[in-house]
PDB file of C-alpha atoms in Angstrom:
ATOM      1  CA  MET A   6      53.344-121.853  31.958  1.00 69.00           C
ATOM      2  CA  GLN A   7      52.562-125.568  32.049  1.00 88.00           C
ATOM      3  CA  MET A   8      54.679-126.019  35.181  1.00 88.00           C
ATOM      4  CA  HIS A   9      52.709-123.259  36.917  1.00 88.00           C
ATOM      5  CA  GLN A  10      49.405-124.959  36.024  1.00 90.00           C
ATOM      6  CA  PHE A  11      50.710-128.337  37.211  1.00 91.00           C
ATOM      7  CA  VAL A  12      51.750-126.901  40.586  1.00 90.00           C
ATOM      8  CA  CYS A  13      48.348-125.208  40.973  1.00 90.00           C
ATOM      9  CA  LEU A  14      46.564-128.473  40.136  1.00 90.00           C
ATOM     10  CA  ILE A  15      48.610-130.379  42.734  1.00 92.00           C
ATOM     11  CA  LEU A  16      47.887-127.721  45.377  1.00 90.00           C
ATOM     12  CA  VAL A  17      44.147-127.818  44.655  1.00 89.00           C
ATOM     13  CA  LEU A  18      44.110-131.621  44.847  1.00 88.00           C
ATOM     14  CA  LEU A  19      46.018-131.544  48.131  1.00 86.00           C
ATOM     15  CA  MET A  20      43.613-128.980  49.529  1.00 85.00           C
ATOM     16  CA  PHE A  21      40.575-131.102  48.675  1.00 79.00           C
ATOM     17  CA  GLY A  22      42.229-134.284  49.903  1.00 79.00           C
ATOM     18  CA  CYS A  23      43.217-132.801  53.240  1.00 78.00           C
ATOM     19  CA  SER A  24      39.886-131.113  53.886  1.00 75.00           C
ATOM     20  CA  SER A  25      37.665-134.106  53.207  1.00 73.00           C
ATOM     21  CA  SER A  26      36.630-136.467  56.003  1.00 70.00           C
ATOM     22  CA  PRO A  27      35.366-140.054  55.941  1.00 69.00           C
ATOM     23  CA  HIS A  28      33.237-139.314  59.028  1.00 68.00           C
ATOM     24  CA  ASP A  29      29.586-138.534  58.521  1.00 70.00           C
ATOM     25  CA  GLN A  30      27.300-136.861  61.059  1.00 68.00           C
ATOM     26  CA  SER A  31      26.373-140.159  62.733  1.00 69.00           C
ATOM     27  CA  THR A  32      29.959-140.837  63.849  1.00 70.00           C
ATOM     28  CA  ARG A  33      30.652-137.435  65.359  1.00 71.00           C
ATOM     29  CA  VAL A  34      30.810-137.114  69.123  1.00 69.00           C
ATOM     30  CA  ASP A  35      28.131-135.278  71.032  1.00 71.00           C
ATOM     31  CA  GLU A  36      26.754-135.488  74.563  1.00 71.00           C
ATOM     32  CA  SER A  37      24.476-138.419  73.746  1.00 73.00           C
ATOM     33  CA  ASN A  38      27.155-140.777  72.370  1.00 67.00           C
ATOM     34  CA  TYR A  39      30.471-139.765  73.907  1.00 64.00           C
ATOM     35  CA  LEU A  40      30.832-142.982  75.976  1.00 64.00           C
ATOM     36  CA  LEU A  41      30.493-145.090  72.838  1.00 55.00           C
ATOM     37  CA  VAL A  42      33.437-143.515  71.050  1.00 51.00           C
ATOM     38  CA  GLN A  43      36.637-145.531  70.844  1.00 55.00           C
ATOM     39  CA  LEU A  44      39.948-143.879  70.176  1.00 52.00           C
ATOM     40  CA  GLY A  45      41.623-147.141  69.241  1.00 54.00           C
ATOM     41  CA  PRO A  46      41.477-150.861  69.860  1.00 55.00           C
ATOM     42  CA  LYS A  47      40.437-151.861  73.368  1.00 55.00           C
ATOM     43  CA  ASP A  48      43.227-152.953  75.659  1.00 53.00           C
ATOM     44  CA  GLU A  49      41.657-155.920  77.423  1.00 53.00           C
ATOM     45  CA  GLY A  50      44.530-156.314  79.892  1.00 50.00           C
ATOM     46  CA  LYS A  51      44.432-152.865  81.468  1.00 50.00           C
ATOM     47  CA  GLY A  52      40.736-152.227  81.925  1.00 48.00           C
ATOM     48  CA  LEU A  53      40.603-149.099  79.793  1.00 47.00           C
ATOM     49  CA  GLU A  54      37.530-150.272  77.912  1.00 48.00           C
ATOM     50  CA  ASN A  55      35.201-148.820  80.570  1.00 51.00           C
ATOM     51  CA  GLU A  56      36.991-145.516  80.989  1.00 53.00           C
ATOM     52  CA  PRO A  57      35.365-142.598  79.143  1.00 54.00           C
ATOM     53  CA  TYR A  58      37.827-140.456  77.246  1.00 58.00           C
ATOM     54  CA  ARG A  59      35.511-137.476  77.129  1.00 61.00           C
ATOM     55  CA  PHE A  60      33.269-136.047  79.797  1.00 64.00           C
ATOM     56  CA  TRP A  61      31.275-132.883  80.322  1.00 67.00           C
ATOM     57  CA  GLY A  62      32.258-130.307  82.923  1.00 70.00           C
ATOM     58  CA  ASP A  63      28.931-130.329  84.746  1.00 73.00           C
ATOM     59  CA  SER A  64      28.877-134.087  85.434  1.00 69.00           C
ATOM     60  CA  THR A  65      31.216-136.548  87.117  1.00 66.00           C
ATOM     61  CA  PRO A  66      32.656-139.253  84.845  1.00 66.00           C
ATOM     62  CA  GLU A  67      31.981-142.844  85.836  1.00 65.00           C
ATOM     63  CA  ASN A  68      35.666-143.502  86.459  1.00 58.00           C
ATOM     64  CA  LEU A  69      36.047-140.628  88.976  1.00 61.00           C
ATOM     65  CA  THR A  70      34.606-140.283  92.458  1.00 58.00           C
ATOM     66  CA  ASP A  71      32.080-137.535  93.072  1.00 58.00           C
ATOM     67  CA  ILE A  72      33.487-135.737  96.142  1.00 58.00           C
ATOM     68  CA  LYS A  73      30.529-133.362  96.394  1.00 60.00           C
ATOM     69  CA  GLY A  74      28.085-136.260  96.341  1.00 56.00           C
ATOM     70  CA  GLY A  75      29.430-137.572  99.661  1.00 57.00           C
ATOM     71  CA  GLU A  76      30.365-140.981  98.266  1.00 59.00           C
ATOM     72  CA  ILE A  77      33.853-141.086  99.737  1.00 62.00           C
ATOM     73  CA  GLY A  78      33.088-140.070 103.310  1.00 63.00           C
ATOM     74  CA  GLU A  79      33.970-137.021 105.365  1.00 68.00           C
ATOM     75  CA  GLU A  80      37.133-138.621 106.820  1.00 69.00           C
ATOM     76  CA  ASN A  81      38.617-139.066 103.339  1.00 69.00           C
ATOM     77  CA  ILE A  82      37.804-135.484 102.413  1.00 70.00           C
ATOM     78  CA  ASP A  83      39.609-134.285 105.555  1.00 76.00           C
ATOM     79  CA  LEU A  84      42.555-136.529 104.676  1.00 75.00           C
ATOM     80  CA  PHE A  85      42.659-134.934 101.219  1.00 72.00           C
ATOM     81  CA  ARG A  86      42.395-131.395 102.592  1.00 75.00           C
ATOM     82  CA  ASN A  87      45.197-131.957 105.123  1.00 78.00           C
ATOM     83  CA  SER A  88      47.565-133.654 102.679  1.00 76.00           C
ATOM     84  CA  PRO A  89      50.791-131.728 102.034  1.00 75.00           C
ATOM     85  CA  ASP A  90      50.221-132.260  98.294  1.00 72.00           C
ATOM     86  CA  THR A  91      46.865-130.460  98.293  1.00 75.00           C
ATOM     87  CA  PRO A  92      47.138-126.826  97.116  1.00 76.00           C
ATOM     88  CA  LYS A  93      46.273-124.443  99.948  1.00 74.00           C
ATOM     89  CA  VAL A  94      44.335-121.207  99.979  1.00 78.00           C
ATOM     90  CA  ILE A  95      46.552-118.399 101.231  1.00 74.00           C
ATOM     91  CA  GLY A  96      44.467-115.858 103.108  1.00 78.00           C
ATOM     92  CA  ASP A  97      41.265-115.461 101.107  1.00 79.00           C
ATOM     93  CA  ARG A  98      42.872-116.154  97.710  1.00 78.00           C
ATOM     94  CA  PHE A  99      43.827-119.208  95.696  1.00 81.00           C
ATOM     95  CA  ASN A 100      46.614-117.904  93.485  1.00 82.00           C
ATOM     96  CA  VAL A 101      47.873-120.026  90.602  1.00 85.00           C
ATOM     97  CA  LEU A 102      51.011-119.276  88.619  1.00 84.00           C
ATOM     98  CA  VAL A 103      51.043-120.862  85.154  1.00 86.00           C
ATOM     99  CA  LEU A 104      54.245-120.167  83.251  1.00 85.00           C
ATOM    100  CA  SER A 105      54.152-120.217  79.471  1.00 83.00           C
ATOM    101  CA  GLY A 106      57.242-121.284  77.600  1.00 77.00           C
ATOM    102  CA  GLY A 107      56.651-118.497  75.104  1.00 75.00           C
ATOM    103  CA  GLY A 108      59.429-117.106  72.991  1.00 72.00           C
ATOM    104  CA  PRO A 109      62.836-118.425  72.122  1.00 72.00           C
ATOM    105  CA  ARG A 110      64.407-120.607  74.822  1.00 73.00           C
ATOM    106  CA  GLY A 111      61.639-119.926  77.339  1.00 76.00           C
ATOM    107  CA  ALA A 112      62.441-116.227  77.483  1.00 79.00           C
ATOM    108  CA  TYR A 113      58.899-115.244  78.509  1.00 82.00           C
ATOM    109  CA  GLY A 114      58.638-117.690  81.427  1.00 81.00           C
ATOM    110  CA  ALA A 115      62.149-116.907  82.646  1.00 80.00           C
ATOM    111  CA  GLY A 116      61.399-113.192  82.451  1.00 80.00           C
ATOM    112  CA  VAL A 117      58.113-113.524  84.372  1.00 80.00           C
ATOM    113  CA  LEU A 118      59.775-115.614  87.072  1.00 81.00           C
ATOM    114  CA  ASN A 119      62.659-113.180  87.487  1.00 80.00           C
ATOM    115  CA  GLY A 120      60.286-110.209  87.510  1.00 84.00           C
ATOM    116  CA  LEU A 121      58.129-111.780  90.216  1.00 80.00           C
ATOM    117  CA  ARG A 122      61.238-112.618  92.224  1.00 81.00           C
ATOM    118  CA  ASP A 123      62.478-109.033  91.973  1.00 84.00           C
ATOM    119  CA  GLN A 124      59.096-107.853  93.360  1.00 86.00           C
ATOM    120  CA  ASN A 125      59.075-110.528  96.134  1.00 82.00           C
ATOM    121  CA  LYS A 126      55.754-111.972  94.931  1.00 76.00           C
ATOM    122  CA  LEU A 127      56.758-115.625  94.499  1.00 74.00           C
ATOM    123  CA  PRO A 128      55.783-116.984  97.941  1.00 69.00           C
ATOM    124  CA  GLU A 129      52.174-115.885  97.340  1.00 72.00           C
ATOM    125  CA  PHE A 130      51.173-118.788  95.066  1.00 79.00           C
ATOM    126  CA  SER A 131      49.081-121.818  96.031  1.00 81.00           C
ATOM    127  CA  LEU A 132      49.835-123.763  92.860  1.00 83.00           C
ATOM    128  CA  ILE A 133      52.614-123.366  90.312  1.00 84.00           C
ATOM    129  CA  THR A 134      52.739-125.134  86.959  1.00 86.00           C
ATOM    130  CA  GLY A 135      53.838-124.514  83.410  1.00 86.00           C
ATOM    131  CA  VAL A 136      53.375-125.356  79.764  1.00 86.00           C
ATOM    132  CA  SER A 137      56.221-126.304  77.427  1.00 86.00           C
ATOM    133  CA  ALA A 138      59.405-124.565  78.576  1.00 84.00           C
ATOM    134  CA  GLY A 139      57.361-123.047  81.396  1.00 84.00           C
ATOM    135  CA  ALA A 140      57.038-126.545  82.875  1.00 85.00           C
ATOM    136  CA  LEU A 141      60.835-126.682  83.012  1.00 84.00           C
ATOM    137  CA  ILE A 142      60.983-123.236  84.595  1.00 84.00           C
ATOM    138  CA  ALA A 143      58.248-123.769  87.241  1.00 84.00           C
ATOM    139  CA  PRO A 144      60.421-125.825  89.670  1.00 82.00           C
ATOM    140  CA  PHE A 145      62.778-122.856  90.002  1.00 81.00           C
ATOM    141  CA  VAL A 146      60.033-121.129  92.013  1.00 80.00           C
ATOM    142  CA  TYR A 147      60.485-123.754  94.721  1.00 77.00           C
ATOM    143  CA  VAL A 148      64.289-123.869  94.516  1.00 78.00           C
ATOM    144  CA  GLY A 149      64.691-120.101  94.727  1.00 74.00           C
ATOM    145  CA  GLY A 150      67.774-118.166  95.771  1.00 73.00           C
ATOM    146  CA  ASP A 151      70.758-117.990  93.462  1.00 76.00           C
ATOM    147  CA  LYS A 152      69.198-120.618  91.177  1.00 79.00           C
ATOM    148  CA  TYR A 153      67.341-117.835  89.340  1.00 77.00           C
ATOM    149  CA  ASP A 154      70.623-116.589  87.935  1.00 76.00           C
ATOM    150  CA  GLU A 155      71.349-120.125  86.735  1.00 79.00           C
ATOM    151  CA  LEU A 156      67.879-120.159  85.181  1.00 77.00           C
ATOM    152  CA  LYS A 157      68.741-117.030  83.215  1.00 74.00           C
ATOM    153  CA  ASP A 158      71.983-118.585  82.020  1.00 76.00           C
ATOM    154  CA  VAL A 159      70.418-121.913  81.040  1.00 76.00           C
ATOM    155  CA  MET A 160      67.191-120.664  79.455  1.00 73.00           C
ATOM    156  CA  LEU A 161      68.398-117.418  77.945  1.00 68.00           C
ATOM    157  CA  GLY A 162      72.081-118.204  77.422  1.00 69.00           C
ATOM    158  CA  SER A 163      73.757-115.707  75.146  1.00 55.00           C
ATOM    159  CA  MET A 164      70.524-113.711  74.818  1.00 52.00           C
ATOM    160  CA  THR A 165      71.274-111.927  78.109  1.00 48.00           C
ATOM    161  CA  THR A 166      74.589-110.549  76.915  1.00 47.00           C
TER     162      THR A 166
END
């Protein structure tokens, strides 16, 4: 019985130790002090001391250019719009494919990609990206063809047999 009590005591102490915080309310980040927060020591050589690490979605951070504000000029906006790297709107839609790694060996992302290929819906996307194993699978959308079968073999391996 003493061993059981000792284990319970250790678990309770760990729980309290892991749930306590040395930060009081004055050091927490909110909209009024987010520029003052430092994530670590300043790197004087790279100029990161003036870059905000947090910003709010309805305002432009100081380190980014406000395109809507007209600061960069119409010619630069046209250059951006006409760049081959800029995602394009196809018809009246801006379709984005985000592949999740999900499941063992990226089975979800590989399955989604193969299903979309079987339905001939892959060329309809403006932007394709992925998370985790999905990031490894996303380039197969551009490669296409017989590479999808290789994707099945690599990502799913013996799971397909």
